[in-house]
Amino acid sequence: MVDLISQYEKIKPAIDTAILDVIGNAQFINGPEVAGFKVELEEYLNVKHVIPCANGTDALQIALMALGLKAGDEVITPSFTYIATTEVMALLGLKPIFVEVNPNTFCIDASEIEAAITSNTKAIVPVHLYGQCAPMNEIMEIANKHNLLVIEDTAQAIGADYTLTNGKTVKSGTIGQIGCTSFFPSKNLGCFGDGGAMFTNDDELAVKLKMISNHGQSKQYHHDVVGCNSRLDNIQAAVLRIKLKELNNFNDARRKVADHYDNFFSKFPQISIPERASNSTHVFHQYTIKLEGLDRNNLKEYLAEKEIPSMIYYPIPAHRQKMFDSFGSSNTKLPITDWLTERVISLPIHTEMTIEQLDKICAAVADFINR
Ligand SMILES: *Cc1c(COP(=O)(O)O)cnc(C)c1O
């Protein structure tokens, strides 16, 4: 699905030098690379504060903790997402309230949010799934009207641009109170292990996020709130500083792959290509199609026989996961989400794809349809 080896080969000298420097200085934790990366990512995102942490799941958990949500509070979120988004809610005793997604953009359907709001609702966690932004203008309007907090899960959409109602274009993850991302190796900005970060324009929230990610510490050995231990290490930050400089090129390369697929697949009425959401650019963390009148599991097997990988993101929606049984979430009626989990299939997409690889995949999909 991704080719991290070819990507590494292209930036090998810079990466190797940076990693060896960290090892040579033995500053593995809280070193200069982390401080440098933090500032460079703030500049890239045009956001006041970036708070690095250990992974994207921690980022979401710490964000919910910093907003002061209490056990029993309800958080509105899509069910059609990676489990991390909603798992952290349950971990903190919060109640995820699952709503539908738009079947064409795969992001939360803003028109479904208001009906899910109760007197216990405290926050909305939209997910910028597959690489484009959820309808943030609509979401922020609802949040402001009902006094709700917004945490953006932008683990799949770092670098995507969103145009606000006032005409300003901003980066994904900088619109709600807090944005959360992951630097898992296969993400659009990935390190060589685990990593994550939170973004905010709110000075007070930034202090809280930093404190919670460091044992609730306000100054050394003074622990004011219950926190956790969630750090980005210096080797990962060194890798990320180099890759951040390439992020726009990486995202452009992914868009070219998507355009190629789009051009080829739009000829086939059996394939519905991913719709581009309004107001957002797409950074194509995934290229996900839906099949009409064809079994996507058969396509997956057919491709596998030709040694072409494909993936189902995600075969079981969150509201049907056993971990949420105690919330009775599976009683929630989400027919679009259920329908999507049976239809979607994601094809290989990454920064190093060649025309030959693309042609082979396209031809295999065409062969499957014309078989
Ligand atoms: C990857 C991902 C996460 C979690 O990130 P980790 O770094 O793996 O903890 C959260 N949400 C979404 C949508 C993701 O894709």
PDB file of N, CA, C and O and ligand atoms in Angstrom, residues 54-60 80-87 126-130 153-157 180-187 193-197 285-286 314, ligand 1:
ATOM      1  N   ALA A  54       3.395  11.348  21.920  1.00  0.00           N
ATOM      2  CA  ALA A  54       3.924  10.035  21.539  1.00  0.00           C
ATOM      3  C   ALA A  54       3.239   9.391  20.334  1.00  0.00           C
ATOM      4  O   ALA A  54       3.856   8.588  19.638  1.00  0.00           O
ATOM      5  N   ASN A  55       1.979   9.698  20.111  1.00  0.00           N
ATOM      6  CA  ASN A  55       1.253   9.108  18.977  1.00  0.00           C
ATOM      7  C   ASN A  55      -0.082   9.832  18.807  1.00  0.00           C
ATOM      8  O   ASN A  55      -0.475  10.632  19.661  1.00  0.00           O
ATOM      9  N   GLY A  56      -0.775   9.507  17.740  1.00  0.00           N
ATOM     10  CA  GLY A  56      -2.033  10.195  17.446  1.00  0.00           C
ATOM     11  C   GLY A  56      -3.144   9.855  18.420  1.00  0.00           C
ATOM     12  O   GLY A  56      -4.011  10.691  18.716  1.00  0.00           O
ATOM     13  N   THR A  57      -3.136   8.631  18.919  1.00  0.00           N
ATOM     14  CA  THR A  57      -4.157   8.226  19.888  1.00  0.00           C
ATOM     15  C   THR A  57      -4.005   9.032  21.174  1.00  0.00           C
ATOM     16  O   THR A  57      -4.994   9.531  21.728  1.00  0.00           O
ATOM     17  N   ASP A  58      -2.763   9.156  21.642  1.00  0.00           N
ATOM     18  CA  ASP A  58      -2.501   9.980  22.827  1.00  0.00           C
ATOM     19  C   ASP A  58      -2.944  11.426  22.586  1.00  0.00           C
ATOM     20  O   ASP A  58      -3.501  12.071  23.479  1.00  0.00           O
ATOM     21  N   ALA A  59      -2.672  11.937  21.403  1.00  0.00           N
ATOM     22  CA  ALA A  59      -3.044  13.332  21.090  1.00  0.00           C
ATOM     23  C   ALA A  59      -4.542  13.527  21.313  1.00  0.00           C
ATOM     24  O   ALA A  59      -4.973  14.498  21.948  1.00  0.00           O
ATOM     25  N   LEU A  60      -5.338  12.585  20.821  1.00  0.00           N
ATOM     26  CA  LEU A  60      -6.797  12.682  20.982  1.00  0.00           C
ATOM     27  C   LEU A  60      -7.185  12.573  22.453  1.00  0.00           C
ATOM     28  O   LEU A  60      -8.045  13.320  22.940  1.00  0.00           O
ATOM     29  N   PHE A  80     -17.695   5.833  11.218  1.00  0.00           N
ATOM     30  CA  PHE A  80     -16.872   5.391  10.083  1.00  0.00           C
ATOM     31  C   PHE A  80     -15.498   6.049  10.205  1.00  0.00           C
ATOM     32  O   PHE A  80     -15.204   7.072   9.595  1.00  0.00           O
ATOM     33  N   THR A  81     -14.651   5.475  11.062  1.00  0.00           N
ATOM     34  CA  THR A  81     -13.316   6.015  11.321  1.00  0.00           C
ATOM     35  C   THR A  81     -12.450   4.919  11.922  1.00  0.00           C
ATOM     36  O   THR A  81     -12.940   3.846  12.263  1.00  0.00           O
ATOM     37  N   TYR A  82     -11.159   5.230  12.067  1.00  0.00           N
ATOM     38  CA  TYR A  82     -10.249   4.327  12.769  1.00  0.00           C
ATOM     39  C   TYR A  82     -10.623   4.325  14.253  1.00  0.00           C
ATOM     40  O   TYR A  82     -11.048   5.335  14.797  1.00  0.00           O
ATOM     41  N   ILE A  83     -10.442   3.195  14.893  1.00  0.00           N
ATOM     42  CA  ILE A  83     -10.942   2.995  16.258  1.00  0.00           C
ATOM     43  C   ILE A  83     -10.368   3.994  17.266  1.00  0.00           C
ATOM     44  O   ILE A  83     -11.030   4.351  18.254  1.00  0.00           O
ATOM     45  N   ALA A  84      -9.144   4.490  17.011  1.00  0.00           N
ATOM     46  CA  ALA A  84      -8.493   5.384  17.978  1.00  0.00           C
ATOM     47  C   ALA A  84      -9.346   6.605  18.315  1.00  0.00           C
ATOM     48  O   ALA A  84      -9.386   7.052  19.464  1.00  0.00           O
ATOM     49  N   THR A  85     -10.031   7.137  17.301  1.00  0.00           N
ATOM     50  CA  THR A  85     -10.831   8.353  17.491  1.00  0.00           C
ATOM     51  C   THR A  85     -11.815   8.194  18.649  1.00  0.00           C
ATOM     52  O   THR A  85     -11.990   9.108  19.461  1.00  0.00           O
ATOM     53  N   THR A  86     -12.455   7.030  18.696  1.00  0.00           N
ATOM     54  CA  THR A  86     -13.570   6.851  19.623  1.00  0.00           C
ATOM     55  C   THR A  86     -13.169   6.063  20.858  1.00  0.00           C
ATOM     56  O   THR A  86     -13.777   6.214  21.913  1.00  0.00           O
ATOM     57  N   GLU A  87     -12.128   5.257  20.728  1.00  0.00           N
ATOM     58  CA  GLU A  87     -11.655   4.449  21.860  1.00  0.00           C
ATOM     59  C   GLU A  87     -11.271   5.333  23.045  1.00  0.00           C
ATOM     60  O   GLU A  87     -11.589   5.033  24.196  1.00  0.00           O
ATOM     61  N   PRO A 126     -14.826  15.719  14.661  1.00  0.00           N
ATOM     62  CA  PRO A 126     -14.868  15.334  13.250  1.00  0.00           C
ATOM     63  C   PRO A 126     -13.539  14.688  12.850  1.00  0.00           C
ATOM     64  O   PRO A 126     -12.500  14.999  13.432  1.00  0.00           O
ATOM     65  N   VAL A 127     -13.608  13.800  11.878  1.00  0.00           N
ATOM     66  CA  VAL A 127     -12.406  13.125  11.373  1.00  0.00           C
ATOM     67  C   VAL A 127     -12.230  13.518   9.911  1.00  0.00           C
ATOM     68  O   VAL A 127     -13.174  13.424   9.131  1.00  0.00           O
ATOM     69  N   HIS A 128     -11.045  13.968   9.566  1.00  0.00           N
ATOM     70  CA  HIS A 128     -10.759  14.339   8.170  1.00  0.00           C
ATOM     71  C   HIS A 128     -10.316  13.074   7.436  1.00  0.00           C
ATOM     72  O   HIS A 128      -9.131  12.895   7.139  1.00  0.00           O
ATOM     73  N   LEU A 129     -11.277  12.221   7.166  1.00  0.00           N
ATOM     74  CA  LEU A 129     -10.974  10.865   6.727  1.00  0.00           C
ATOM     75  C   LEU A 129     -10.405  10.810   5.311  1.00  0.00           C
ATOM     76  O   LEU A 129     -10.883  11.501   4.414  1.00  0.00           O
ATOM     77  N   TYR A 130      -9.408   9.954   5.150  1.00  0.00           N
ATOM     78  CA  TYR A 130      -8.745   9.648   3.866  1.00  0.00           C
ATOM     79  C   TYR A 130      -7.953  10.827   3.312  1.00  0.00           C
ATOM     80  O   TYR A 130      -7.332  10.700   2.268  1.00  0.00           O
ATOM     81  N   ASP A 153      -9.716  15.445  14.282  1.00  0.00           N
ATOM     82  CA  ASP A 153      -8.805  14.311  14.087  1.00  0.00           C
ATOM     83  C   ASP A 153      -8.259  14.423  12.673  1.00  0.00           C
ATOM     84  O   ASP A 153      -8.911  14.036  11.704  1.00  0.00           O
ATOM     85  N   THR A 154      -7.052  14.991  12.573  1.00  0.00           N
ATOM     86  CA  THR A 154      -6.459  15.185  11.252  1.00  0.00           C
ATOM     87  C   THR A 154      -5.260  14.259  11.017  1.00  0.00           C
ATOM     88  O   THR A 154      -4.326  14.589  10.298  1.00  0.00           O
ATOM     89  N   ALA A 155      -5.344  13.061  11.633  1.00  0.00           N
ATOM     90  CA  ALA A 155      -4.276  12.063  11.472  1.00  0.00           C
ATOM     91  C   ALA A 155      -4.079  11.675  10.008  1.00  0.00           C
ATOM     92  O   ALA A 155      -2.990  11.267   9.607  1.00  0.00           O
ATOM     93  N   GLN A 156      -5.140  11.801   9.191  1.00  0.00           N
ATOM     94  CA  GLN A 156      -5.033  11.392   7.784  1.00  0.00           C
ATOM     95  C   GLN A 156      -4.960  12.585   6.833  1.00  0.00           C
ATOM     96  O   GLN A 156      -4.910  12.372   5.626  1.00  0.00           O
ATOM     97  N   ALA A 157      -4.993  13.802   7.366  1.00  0.00           N
ATOM     98  CA  ALA A 157      -5.134  14.937   6.440  1.00  0.00           C
ATOM     99  C   ALA A 157      -4.154  16.071   6.716  1.00  0.00           C
ATOM    100  O   ALA A 157      -4.436  17.228   6.398  1.00  0.00           O
ATOM    101  N   CYS A 180      -5.568  17.235  16.217  1.00  0.00           N
ATOM    102  CA  CYS A 180      -4.714  16.125  16.626  1.00  0.00           C
ATOM    103  C   CYS A 180      -4.218  15.395  15.400  1.00  0.00           C
ATOM    104  O   CYS A 180      -5.002  15.138  14.485  1.00  0.00           O
ATOM    105  N   THR A 181      -2.936  15.035  15.391  1.00  0.00           N
ATOM    106  CA  THR A 181      -2.430  14.264  14.257  1.00  0.00           C
ATOM    107  C   THR A 181      -1.508  13.153  14.717  1.00  0.00           C
ATOM    108  O   THR A 181      -1.117  13.081  15.879  1.00  0.00           O
ATOM    109  N   SER A 182      -1.178  12.294  13.765  1.00  0.00           N
ATOM    110  CA  SER A 182      -0.315  11.136  14.015  1.00  0.00           C
ATOM    111  C   SER A 182       0.841  11.172  13.031  1.00  0.00           C
ATOM    112  O   SER A 182       0.661  11.562  11.874  1.00  0.00           O
ATOM    113  N   PHE A 183       2.010  10.759  13.494  1.00  0.00           N
ATOM    114  CA  PHE A 183       3.165  10.617  12.602  1.00  0.00           C
ATOM    115  C   PHE A 183       3.540   9.157  12.409  1.00  0.00           C
ATOM    116  O   PHE A 183       4.695   8.816  12.154  1.00  0.00           O
ATOM    117  N   PHE A 184       2.557   8.257  12.560  1.00  0.00           N
ATOM    118  CA  PHE A 184       2.744   6.838  12.263  1.00  0.00           C
ATOM    119  C   PHE A 184       3.410   6.730  10.882  1.00  0.00           C
ATOM    120  O   PHE A 184       3.110   7.532   9.996  1.00  0.00           O
ATOM    121  N   PRO A 185       4.335   5.775  10.691  1.00  0.00           N
ATOM    122  CA  PRO A 185       5.134   5.754   9.457  1.00  0.00           C
ATOM    123  C   PRO A 185       4.353   5.877   8.149  1.00  0.00           C
ATOM    124  O   PRO A 185       4.830   6.528   7.208  1.00  0.00           O
ATOM    125  N   SER A 186       3.179   5.281   8.071  1.00  0.00           N
ATOM    126  CA  SER A 186       2.455   5.314   6.795  1.00  0.00           C
ATOM    127  C   SER A 186       1.595   6.564   6.613  1.00  0.00           C
ATOM    128  O   SER A 186       0.993   6.752   5.556  1.00  0.00           O
ATOM    129  N   LYS A 187       1.549   7.445   7.604  1.00  0.00           N
ATOM    130  CA  LYS A 187       0.751   8.679   7.450  1.00  0.00           C
ATOM    131  C   LYS A 187       1.453   9.624   6.459  1.00  0.00           C
ATOM    132  O   LYS A 187       2.621   9.430   6.132  1.00  0.00           O
ATOM    133  N   GLY A 193       8.759   5.449  13.567  1.00  0.00           N
ATOM    134  CA  GLY A 193       8.243   4.764  14.752  1.00  0.00           C
ATOM    135  C   GLY A 193       6.911   5.414  15.059  1.00  0.00           C
ATOM    136  O   GLY A 193       6.151   5.724  14.135  1.00  0.00           O
ATOM    137  N   ASP A 194       6.645   5.679  16.324  1.00  0.00           N
ATOM    138  CA  ASP A 194       5.399   6.354  16.684  1.00  0.00           C
ATOM    139  C   ASP A 194       5.648   7.824  16.975  1.00  0.00           C
ATOM    140  O   ASP A 194       6.718   8.202  17.470  1.00  0.00           O
ATOM    141  N   GLY A 195       4.654   8.639  16.681  1.00  0.00           N
ATOM    142  CA  GLY A 195       4.735  10.058  17.001  1.00  0.00           C
ATOM    143  C   GLY A 195       3.369  10.687  16.793  1.00  0.00           C
ATOM    144  O   GLY A 195       2.511  10.127  16.104  1.00  0.00           O
ATOM    145  N   GLY A 196       3.167  11.844  17.401  1.00  0.00           N
ATOM    146  CA  GLY A 196       1.901  12.549  17.229  1.00  0.00           C
ATOM    147  C   GLY A 196       2.042  13.978  17.693  1.00  0.00           C
ATOM    148  O   GLY A 196       3.097  14.389  18.198  1.00  0.00           O
ATOM    149  N   ALA A 197       0.989  14.773  17.492  1.00  0.00           N
ATOM    150  CA  ALA A 197       1.025  16.168  17.942  1.00  0.00           C
ATOM    151  C   ALA A 197      -0.382  16.731  18.060  1.00  0.00           C
ATOM    152  O   ALA A 197      -1.318  16.218  17.443  1.00  0.00           O
ATOM    153  N   HIS A 285      -4.541  10.572   1.736  1.00  0.00           N
ATOM    154  CA  HIS A 285      -3.927   9.547   2.583  1.00  0.00           C
ATOM    155  C   HIS A 285      -4.351   8.167   2.076  1.00  0.00           C
ATOM    156  O   HIS A 285      -3.551   7.230   2.056  1.00  0.00           O
ATOM    157  N   GLN A 286      -5.608   8.072   1.662  1.00  0.00           N
ATOM    158  CA  GLN A 286      -6.094   6.854   1.013  1.00  0.00           C
ATOM    159  C   GLN A 286      -6.796   7.229  -0.284  1.00  0.00           C
ATOM    160  O   GLN A 286      -7.368   8.315  -0.394  1.00  0.00           O
ATOM    161  N   TYR A 314     -13.040   0.969   6.687  1.00  0.00           N
ATOM    162  CA  TYR A 314     -12.801   0.015   7.755  1.00  0.00           C
ATOM    163  C   TYR A 314     -13.903  -1.018   7.693  1.00  0.00           C
ATOM    164  O   TYR A 314     -15.051  -0.643   7.470  1.00  0.00           O
TER     165      TYR A 314
HETATM  166  C1  LIG B   1      -3.706   6.789  12.562  1.00  0.00           C
HETATM  167  C2  LIG B   1      -4.924   7.378  13.114  1.00  0.00           C
HETATM  168  C3  LIG B   1      -5.075   7.669  14.488  1.00  0.00           C
HETATM  169  C4  LIG B   1      -4.113   7.199  15.533  1.00  0.00           C
HETATM  170  O1  LIG B   1      -2.793   7.507  15.377  1.00  0.00           O
HETATM  171  P1  LIG B   1      -1.659   6.614  16.084  1.00  0.00           P
HETATM  172  O2  LIG B   1      -0.445   7.445  15.924  1.00  0.00           O
HETATM  173  O3  LIG B   1      -1.605   5.323  15.375  1.00  0.00           O
HETATM  174  O4  LIG B   1      -2.036   6.459  17.513  1.00  0.00           O
HETATM  175  C5  LIG B   1      -6.219   8.328  14.890  1.00  0.00           C
HETATM  176  N1  LIG B   1      -7.188   8.657  14.024  1.00  0.00           N
HETATM  177  C6  LIG B   1      -7.106   8.372  12.718  1.00  0.00           C
HETATM  178  C7  LIG B   1      -8.215   8.792  11.802  1.00  0.00           C
HETATM  179  C8  LIG B   1      -5.984   7.711  12.211  1.00  0.00           C
HETATM  180  O5  LIG B   1      -5.917   7.423  10.907  1.00  0.00           O
END
